[in-house]
Structure formats: structure tokens, C-alpha cells
Short mmCIF file of C-alpha atoms and ligand atoms in Angstrom, two decimals:
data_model
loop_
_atom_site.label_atom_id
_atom_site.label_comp_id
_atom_site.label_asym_id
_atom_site.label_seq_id
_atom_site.Cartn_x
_atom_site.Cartn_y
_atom_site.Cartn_z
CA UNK A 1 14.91 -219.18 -96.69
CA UNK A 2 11.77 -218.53 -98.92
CA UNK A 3 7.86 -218.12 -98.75
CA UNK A 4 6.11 -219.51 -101.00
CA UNK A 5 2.45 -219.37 -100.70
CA UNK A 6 0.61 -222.72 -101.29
CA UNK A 7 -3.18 -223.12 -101.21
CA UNK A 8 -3.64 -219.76 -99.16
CA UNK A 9 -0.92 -220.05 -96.65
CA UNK A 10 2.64 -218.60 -96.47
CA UNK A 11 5.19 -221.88 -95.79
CA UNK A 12 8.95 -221.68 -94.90
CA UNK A 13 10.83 -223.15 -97.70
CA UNK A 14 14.88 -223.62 -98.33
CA UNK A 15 16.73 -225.03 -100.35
CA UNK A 16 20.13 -226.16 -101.10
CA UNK A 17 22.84 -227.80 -103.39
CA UNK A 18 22.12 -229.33 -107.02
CA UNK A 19 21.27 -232.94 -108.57
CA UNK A 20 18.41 -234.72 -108.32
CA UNK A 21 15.59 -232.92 -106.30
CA UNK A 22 15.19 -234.51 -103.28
CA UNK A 23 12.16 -232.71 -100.76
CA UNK A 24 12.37 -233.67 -96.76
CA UNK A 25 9.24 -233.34 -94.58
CA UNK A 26 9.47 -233.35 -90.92
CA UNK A 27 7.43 -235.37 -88.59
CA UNK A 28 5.58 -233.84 -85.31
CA UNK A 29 5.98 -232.24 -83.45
CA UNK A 30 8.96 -230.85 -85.38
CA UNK A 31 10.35 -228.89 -88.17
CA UNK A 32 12.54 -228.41 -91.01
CA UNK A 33 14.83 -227.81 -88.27
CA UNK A 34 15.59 -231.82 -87.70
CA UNK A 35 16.83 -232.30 -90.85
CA UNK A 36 19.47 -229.77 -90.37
CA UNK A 37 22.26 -231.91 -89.04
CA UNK A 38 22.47 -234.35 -92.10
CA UNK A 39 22.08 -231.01 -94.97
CA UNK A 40 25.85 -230.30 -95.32
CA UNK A 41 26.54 -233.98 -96.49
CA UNK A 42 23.12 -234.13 -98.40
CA UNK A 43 23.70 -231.00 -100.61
CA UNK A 44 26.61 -232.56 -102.04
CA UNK A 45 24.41 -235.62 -104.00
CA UNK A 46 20.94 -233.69 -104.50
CA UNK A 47 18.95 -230.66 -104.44
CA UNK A 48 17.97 -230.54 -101.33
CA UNK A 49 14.52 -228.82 -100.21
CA UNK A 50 12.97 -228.75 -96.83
CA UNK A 51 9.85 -227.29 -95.59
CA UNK A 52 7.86 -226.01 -92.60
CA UNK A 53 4.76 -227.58 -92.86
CA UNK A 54 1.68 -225.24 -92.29
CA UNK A 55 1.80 -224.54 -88.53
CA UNK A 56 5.21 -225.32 -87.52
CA UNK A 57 8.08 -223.71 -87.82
CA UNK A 58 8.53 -220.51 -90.18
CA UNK A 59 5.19 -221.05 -91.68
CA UNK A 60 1.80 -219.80 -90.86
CA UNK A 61 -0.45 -221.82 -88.98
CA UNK A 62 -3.91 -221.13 -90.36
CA UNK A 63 -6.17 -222.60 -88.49
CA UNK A 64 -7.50 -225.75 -90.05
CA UNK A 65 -6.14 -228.13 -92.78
CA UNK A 66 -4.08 -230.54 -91.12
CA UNK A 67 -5.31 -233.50 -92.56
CA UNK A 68 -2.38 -235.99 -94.16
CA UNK A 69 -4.20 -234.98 -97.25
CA UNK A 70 -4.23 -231.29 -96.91
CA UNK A 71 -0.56 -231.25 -96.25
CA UNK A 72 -0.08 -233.29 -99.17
CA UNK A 73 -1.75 -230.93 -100.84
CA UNK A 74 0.89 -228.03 -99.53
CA UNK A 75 3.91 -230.84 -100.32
CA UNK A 76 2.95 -230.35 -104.16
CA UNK A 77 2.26 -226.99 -104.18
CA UNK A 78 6.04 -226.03 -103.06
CA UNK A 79 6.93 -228.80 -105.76
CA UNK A 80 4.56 -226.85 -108.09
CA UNK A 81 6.18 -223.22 -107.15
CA UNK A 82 9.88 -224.83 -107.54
CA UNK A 83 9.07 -226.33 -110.69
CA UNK A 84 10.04 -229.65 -109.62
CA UNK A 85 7.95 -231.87 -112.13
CA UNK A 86 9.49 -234.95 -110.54
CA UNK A 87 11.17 -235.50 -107.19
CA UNK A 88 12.54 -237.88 -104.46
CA UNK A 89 10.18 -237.26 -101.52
CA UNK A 90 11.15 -237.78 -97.80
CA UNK A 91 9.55 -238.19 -95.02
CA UNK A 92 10.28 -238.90 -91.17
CA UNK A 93 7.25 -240.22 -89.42
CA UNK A 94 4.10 -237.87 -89.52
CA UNK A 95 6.19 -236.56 -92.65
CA UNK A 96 5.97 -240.36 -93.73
CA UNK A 97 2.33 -240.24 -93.44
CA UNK A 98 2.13 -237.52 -95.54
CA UNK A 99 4.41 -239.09 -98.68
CA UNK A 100 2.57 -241.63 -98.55
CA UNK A 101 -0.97 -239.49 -98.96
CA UNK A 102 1.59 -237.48 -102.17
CA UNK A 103 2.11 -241.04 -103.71
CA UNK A 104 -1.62 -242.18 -103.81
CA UNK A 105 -2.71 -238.93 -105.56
CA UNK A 106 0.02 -237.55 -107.73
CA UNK A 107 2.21 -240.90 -108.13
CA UNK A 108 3.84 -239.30 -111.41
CA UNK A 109 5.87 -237.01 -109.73
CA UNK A 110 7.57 -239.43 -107.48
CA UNK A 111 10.84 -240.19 -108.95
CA UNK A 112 11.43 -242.03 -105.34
CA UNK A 113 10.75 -242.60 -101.75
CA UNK A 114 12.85 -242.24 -98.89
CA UNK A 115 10.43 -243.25 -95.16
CA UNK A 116 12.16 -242.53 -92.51
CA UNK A 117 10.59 -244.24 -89.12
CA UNK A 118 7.30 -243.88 -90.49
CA UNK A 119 4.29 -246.74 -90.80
CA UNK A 120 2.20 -247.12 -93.92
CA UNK A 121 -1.14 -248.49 -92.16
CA UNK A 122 -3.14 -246.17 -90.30
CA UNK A 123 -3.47 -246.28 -86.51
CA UNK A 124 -5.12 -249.48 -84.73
CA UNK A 125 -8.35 -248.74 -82.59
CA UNK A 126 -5.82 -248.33 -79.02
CA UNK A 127 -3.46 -245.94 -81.35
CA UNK A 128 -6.27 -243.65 -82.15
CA UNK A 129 -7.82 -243.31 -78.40
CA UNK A 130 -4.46 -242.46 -77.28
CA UNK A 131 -4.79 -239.67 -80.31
CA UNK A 132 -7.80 -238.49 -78.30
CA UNK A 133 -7.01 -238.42 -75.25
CA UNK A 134 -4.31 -236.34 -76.40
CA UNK A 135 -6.31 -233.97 -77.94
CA UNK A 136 -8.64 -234.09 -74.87
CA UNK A 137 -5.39 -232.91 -72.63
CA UNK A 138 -4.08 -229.98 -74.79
CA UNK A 139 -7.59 -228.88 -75.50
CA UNK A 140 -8.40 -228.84 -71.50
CA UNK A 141 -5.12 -226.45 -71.49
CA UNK A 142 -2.11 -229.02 -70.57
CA UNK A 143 -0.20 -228.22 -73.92
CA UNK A 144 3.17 -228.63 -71.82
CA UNK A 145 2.25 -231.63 -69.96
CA UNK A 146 1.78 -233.42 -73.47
CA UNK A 147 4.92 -232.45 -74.80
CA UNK A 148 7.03 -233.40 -71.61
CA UNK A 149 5.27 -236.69 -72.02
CA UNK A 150 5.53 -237.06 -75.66
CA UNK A 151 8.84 -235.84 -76.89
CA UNK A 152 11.42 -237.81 -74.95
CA UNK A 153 9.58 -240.44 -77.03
CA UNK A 154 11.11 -239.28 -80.50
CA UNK A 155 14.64 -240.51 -78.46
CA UNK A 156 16.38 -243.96 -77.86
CA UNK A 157 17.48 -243.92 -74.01
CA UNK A 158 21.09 -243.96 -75.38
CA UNK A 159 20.69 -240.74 -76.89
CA UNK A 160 19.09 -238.97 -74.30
CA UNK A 161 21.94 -239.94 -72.20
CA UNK A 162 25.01 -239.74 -74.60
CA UNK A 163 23.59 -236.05 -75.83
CA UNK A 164 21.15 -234.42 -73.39
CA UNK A 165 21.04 -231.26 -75.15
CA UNK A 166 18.63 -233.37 -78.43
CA UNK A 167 16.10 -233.12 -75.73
CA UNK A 168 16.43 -229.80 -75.11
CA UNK A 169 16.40 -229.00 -78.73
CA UNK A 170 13.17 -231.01 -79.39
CA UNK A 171 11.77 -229.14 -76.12
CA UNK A 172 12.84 -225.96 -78.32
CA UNK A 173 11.35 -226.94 -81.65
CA UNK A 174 7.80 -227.90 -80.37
CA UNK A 175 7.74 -225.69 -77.75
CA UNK A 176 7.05 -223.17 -80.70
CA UNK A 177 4.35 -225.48 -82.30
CA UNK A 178 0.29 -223.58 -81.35
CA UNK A 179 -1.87 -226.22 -79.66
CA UNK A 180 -4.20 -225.84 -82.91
CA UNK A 181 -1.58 -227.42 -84.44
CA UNK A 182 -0.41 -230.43 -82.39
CA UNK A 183 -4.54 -230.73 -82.03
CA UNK A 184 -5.10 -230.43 -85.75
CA UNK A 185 -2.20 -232.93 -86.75
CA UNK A 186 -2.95 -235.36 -83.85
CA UNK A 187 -6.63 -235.82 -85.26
CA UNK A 188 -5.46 -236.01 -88.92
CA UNK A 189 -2.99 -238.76 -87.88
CA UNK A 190 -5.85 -240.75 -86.11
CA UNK A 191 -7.92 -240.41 -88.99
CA UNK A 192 -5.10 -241.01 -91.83
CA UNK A 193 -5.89 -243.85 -94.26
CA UNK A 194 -4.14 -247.58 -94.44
CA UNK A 195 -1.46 -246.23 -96.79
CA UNK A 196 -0.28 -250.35 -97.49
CA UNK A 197 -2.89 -250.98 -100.39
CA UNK A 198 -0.28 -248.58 -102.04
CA UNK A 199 2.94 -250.06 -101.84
CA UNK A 200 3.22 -252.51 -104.63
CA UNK A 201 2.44 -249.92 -106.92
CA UNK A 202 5.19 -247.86 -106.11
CA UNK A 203 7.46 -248.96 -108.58
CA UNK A 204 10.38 -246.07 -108.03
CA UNK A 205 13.47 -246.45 -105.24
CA UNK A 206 12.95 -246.59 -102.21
CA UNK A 207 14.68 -246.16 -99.17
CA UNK A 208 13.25 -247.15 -95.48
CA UNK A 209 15.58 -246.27 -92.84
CA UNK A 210 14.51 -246.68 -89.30
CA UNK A 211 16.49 -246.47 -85.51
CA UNK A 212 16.64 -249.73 -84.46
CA UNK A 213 15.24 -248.69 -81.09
CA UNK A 214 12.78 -246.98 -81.88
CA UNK A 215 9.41 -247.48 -79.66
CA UNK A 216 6.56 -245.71 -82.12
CA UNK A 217 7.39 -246.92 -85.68
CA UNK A 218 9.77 -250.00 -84.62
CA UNK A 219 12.29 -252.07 -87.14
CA UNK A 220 9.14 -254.83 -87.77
CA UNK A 221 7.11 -252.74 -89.25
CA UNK A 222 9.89 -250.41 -91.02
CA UNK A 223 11.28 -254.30 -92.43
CA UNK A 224 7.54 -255.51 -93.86
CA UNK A 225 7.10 -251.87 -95.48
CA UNK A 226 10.34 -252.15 -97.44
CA UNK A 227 9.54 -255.80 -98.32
CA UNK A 228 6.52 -254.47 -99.66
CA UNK A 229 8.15 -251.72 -101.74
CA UNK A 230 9.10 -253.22 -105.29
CA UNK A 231 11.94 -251.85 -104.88
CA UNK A 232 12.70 -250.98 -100.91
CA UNK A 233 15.69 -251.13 -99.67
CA UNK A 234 15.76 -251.35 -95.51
CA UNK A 235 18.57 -249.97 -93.52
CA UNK A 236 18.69 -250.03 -89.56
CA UNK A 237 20.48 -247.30 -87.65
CA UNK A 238 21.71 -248.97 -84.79
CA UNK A 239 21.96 -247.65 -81.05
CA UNK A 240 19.10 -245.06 -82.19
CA UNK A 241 15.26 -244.26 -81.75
CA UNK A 242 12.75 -242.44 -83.38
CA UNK A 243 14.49 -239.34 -85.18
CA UNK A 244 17.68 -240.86 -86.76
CA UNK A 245 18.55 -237.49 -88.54
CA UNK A 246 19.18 -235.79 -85.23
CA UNK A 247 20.04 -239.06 -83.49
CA UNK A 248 22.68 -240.30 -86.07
CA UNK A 249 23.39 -237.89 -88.48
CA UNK A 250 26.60 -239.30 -89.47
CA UNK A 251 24.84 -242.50 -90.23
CA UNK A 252 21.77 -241.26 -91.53
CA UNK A 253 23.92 -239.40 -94.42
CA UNK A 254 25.77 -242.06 -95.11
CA UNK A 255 22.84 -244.33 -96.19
CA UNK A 256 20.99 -241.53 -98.08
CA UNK A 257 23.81 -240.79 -100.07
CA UNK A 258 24.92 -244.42 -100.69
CA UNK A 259 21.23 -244.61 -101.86
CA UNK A 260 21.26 -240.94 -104.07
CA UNK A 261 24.16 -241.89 -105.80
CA UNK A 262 23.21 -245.97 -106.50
CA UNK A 263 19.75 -244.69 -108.27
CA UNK A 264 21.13 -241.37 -109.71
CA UNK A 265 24.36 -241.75 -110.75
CA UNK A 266 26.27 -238.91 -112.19
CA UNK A 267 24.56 -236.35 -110.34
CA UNK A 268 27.98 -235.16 -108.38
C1 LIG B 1 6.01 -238.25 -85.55
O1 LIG B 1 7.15 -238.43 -85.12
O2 LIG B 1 5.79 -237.60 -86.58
C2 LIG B 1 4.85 -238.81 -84.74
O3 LIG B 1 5.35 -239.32 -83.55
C3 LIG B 1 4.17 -239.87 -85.50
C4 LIG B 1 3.04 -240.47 -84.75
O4 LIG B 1 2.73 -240.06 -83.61
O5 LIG B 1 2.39 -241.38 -85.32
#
């Protein structure tokens, strides 16, 4: 692992294997942590870098900035620090939110897209009360109430039942998160933009992979992002939720190297 500082704050950074650079950022309440189980296979097609966003994680957790923008903002500064002019940029759900904040401001250095059960418009007027009301419970003190209620979310019922322990990781993961954070991040997801304005412009590759049961970011809306991608190509994990990387790592590898290798040959 390394530190690099971006914009004032110390993040978590590794990295791994060699080809085209491809940078993964986790969604919430997460880490770097939930891409772990698909890295071995990964390493072998790209450069592989994850990160702790700010406040999660290895990294610091200052205690503002958790806009989309502001960890946009941090995305490119690791870029920056790694010298990575141009890279394939990942993201799994808040992670997705954040991409897509990366491709409206600094759309040069996107050499391609991968969304992973993410949503490009913002969140409807019942989305962003529940945002609230969230806020409204971990700020009153019930921090642990709003993660028993919210992370068995990020899992199809299958997979809670086939592999109990995923829970119990996720319980693990964002148990570590500060309620700053999840407070921070919850408001800067109910405030995040209508990224679909964006999406015919993005002329680079593009994959959007989703768990075809999964209840936040579901296959319809996963299916209308990629048709609106020039170039999006949808794939649909089956017999999995929200966090196909942990849910279905086998198949989540599988379709992001069948993707790295179609649009950047001869990087083996
Ligand atoms: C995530 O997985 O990052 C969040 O569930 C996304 C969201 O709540 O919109």
C-alpha cells in the first residue's frame, strides 16, 4: 500500500500488475477492500489501482469534502501523483457517482468507463428524503441501527444465504467508516447532479455491469445507461445483487477481462 496525499488529505492507495491503467472506486459504505476478490484475475490484463476514498478505509477522514465532486477531485489527484495521464476508471455505485462527476470535468483522461451497479441521474425527490432521514438517524446517535438496516441491502437474498460470512464482512468494512463520513457522503449523494446529460458524449468503452437482483441500482436502469453510452456494453450477473465484485467474483472477472482485452489488445 501507499499514501499519497491529494488536496490536503493522506488516501490509501495500491496498486498492482501492468497494461492499461485501470483505477477502481468503491461505493458506500465500503472500501478498496470489495474489490479485493476479483484483483488476482484483474492484474493479469491491466494496471490495476484501487483507492480508499477520503474517510474510509486506510485514508484520513478529514472532516468535510464529501461531495461527488470533491472526491472527484481526490480520484485525479492519485491519477495526477501516479502519472496516469489517461485511464480506465471504475466505479461501483457511490464510486459510479463519482466517475461520472471525473468524466464531466476532466473527460480527456478517460480512456474508458467501467459502472458497476451505479445510476447516472441523481436521486428522485422520495430518494433524497430517505438520504435525510438517514442523516437525521446517525446524527441523533443510531450509527449502528443504520448500518444493520442498510447493508444487507448491498446483497441479493441468495447471497446472504449461500455465503453468510459477505455480511459479516460488509458489517466489518463499514463498521470502521466515522459517522462524519456516512453523514458527509449520504448528503453529497442526495445532492449529486443528473449525470445523463453526459452520456452521449462519452465516446470511449464502456462497460456497465450490474447483479441482476439488485434492489438500489436495478438491471432497467443499468440497461438504459449503457444504451446511452456510444459505446456501452451491458452485462448482467445473474443470481446477484448490489456488489457483484464480492457477490460474483468469478463472474465479475470474467466480463472485465473479456472487456480489457476486446478494447486493449496486446496488453498481456
Ligand atoms: C452504494 O452502494 O455506493 C450506495 O448504496 C449508493 C446509493 O445509496 O445510492
Amino acid at each position: 500500500m501507499v499514501r499519497i496525499a491529494a488536496n490536503g488529505v493522506t488516501l490509501a492507495v495500491e496498486e498492482a500488475g501492468s497494461g492499461v491503467p485501470l483505477l477502481l472506486v468503491h461505493g458506500f459504505p465500503l472500501s478498496a477492500q470489495m474489490w479485493e476478490p476479483v484483483l488476482p484475475a484483474l492484474v493479469a490484463a491491466a494496471r490495476v489501482i484501487t483507492l480508499d476514498l477520503r474517510g474510509f478505509g486506510g485514508s484520513e477522514a478529514p472532516p468535510a469534502g464529501y461531495t461527488m465532486e470533491a472526491l472527484a477531485e481526490d480520484v485525479v489527484a492519485v491519477a495526477d501523483a501516479l502519472g496516469l495521464q489517461r485511464f480506465v476508471l471504475g466505479g461501483h455505485s457511490m464510486g459510479g457517482y463519482v466517475a461520472f462527476r471525473v468524466a464531466d470535468r476532466w473527460p480527456e483522461r478517460l480512456a474508458g468507463l467501467v459502472v458497476v451497479d451505479s445510476r447516472a441521474e441523481g436521486d428522485d425527490e422520495a430518494g433524497r428524503q430517505r438520504r435525510q432521514q438517514a442523516i437525521e438517524r446517525i446524527l441523533g446517535g443510531d450509527r449502528a441501527g443504520f448500518l444493520e438496516e442498510f447493508l444487507p441491502n448491498l446483497l441479493a437474498p441468495v447471497s446472504r444465504k449461500r455465503a453468510p460470512r459477505l455480511l459479516a464482512e460488509l458489517r466489518r468494512i463499514a463498521g470502521e467508516v466515522p459517522a462524519h463520513v456516512l453523514v458527509g457522503c449520504l448528503a453529497g449523494m442526495r445532492d449529486r447532479p443528473d449525470s445523463r446529460p453526459l452520456l452521449p458524449g462519452l465516446r470511449v468503452p464502456a462497460l456497465v455491469l450490474v447483479g441482476a437482483e439488485d434492489a438500489i441500482t436495478p438491471p432497467g436502469t443499468a440497461r438504459a445507461m449503457a444504451e446511452a453510452l456510444p459505446r456501452g456494453r451491458l452485462v448482467v450477473v445473474p443470481e446477484c445483487g448490489h456488489t457483484p465484485p464480492v457477490e460474483r467474483p468469478v463472474a465479475v472477472a470474467e466480463a472485465l477481462l473479456d472487456f480489457l482485452r476486446t478494447q486493449w489488445p496486446g496488453h498481456d
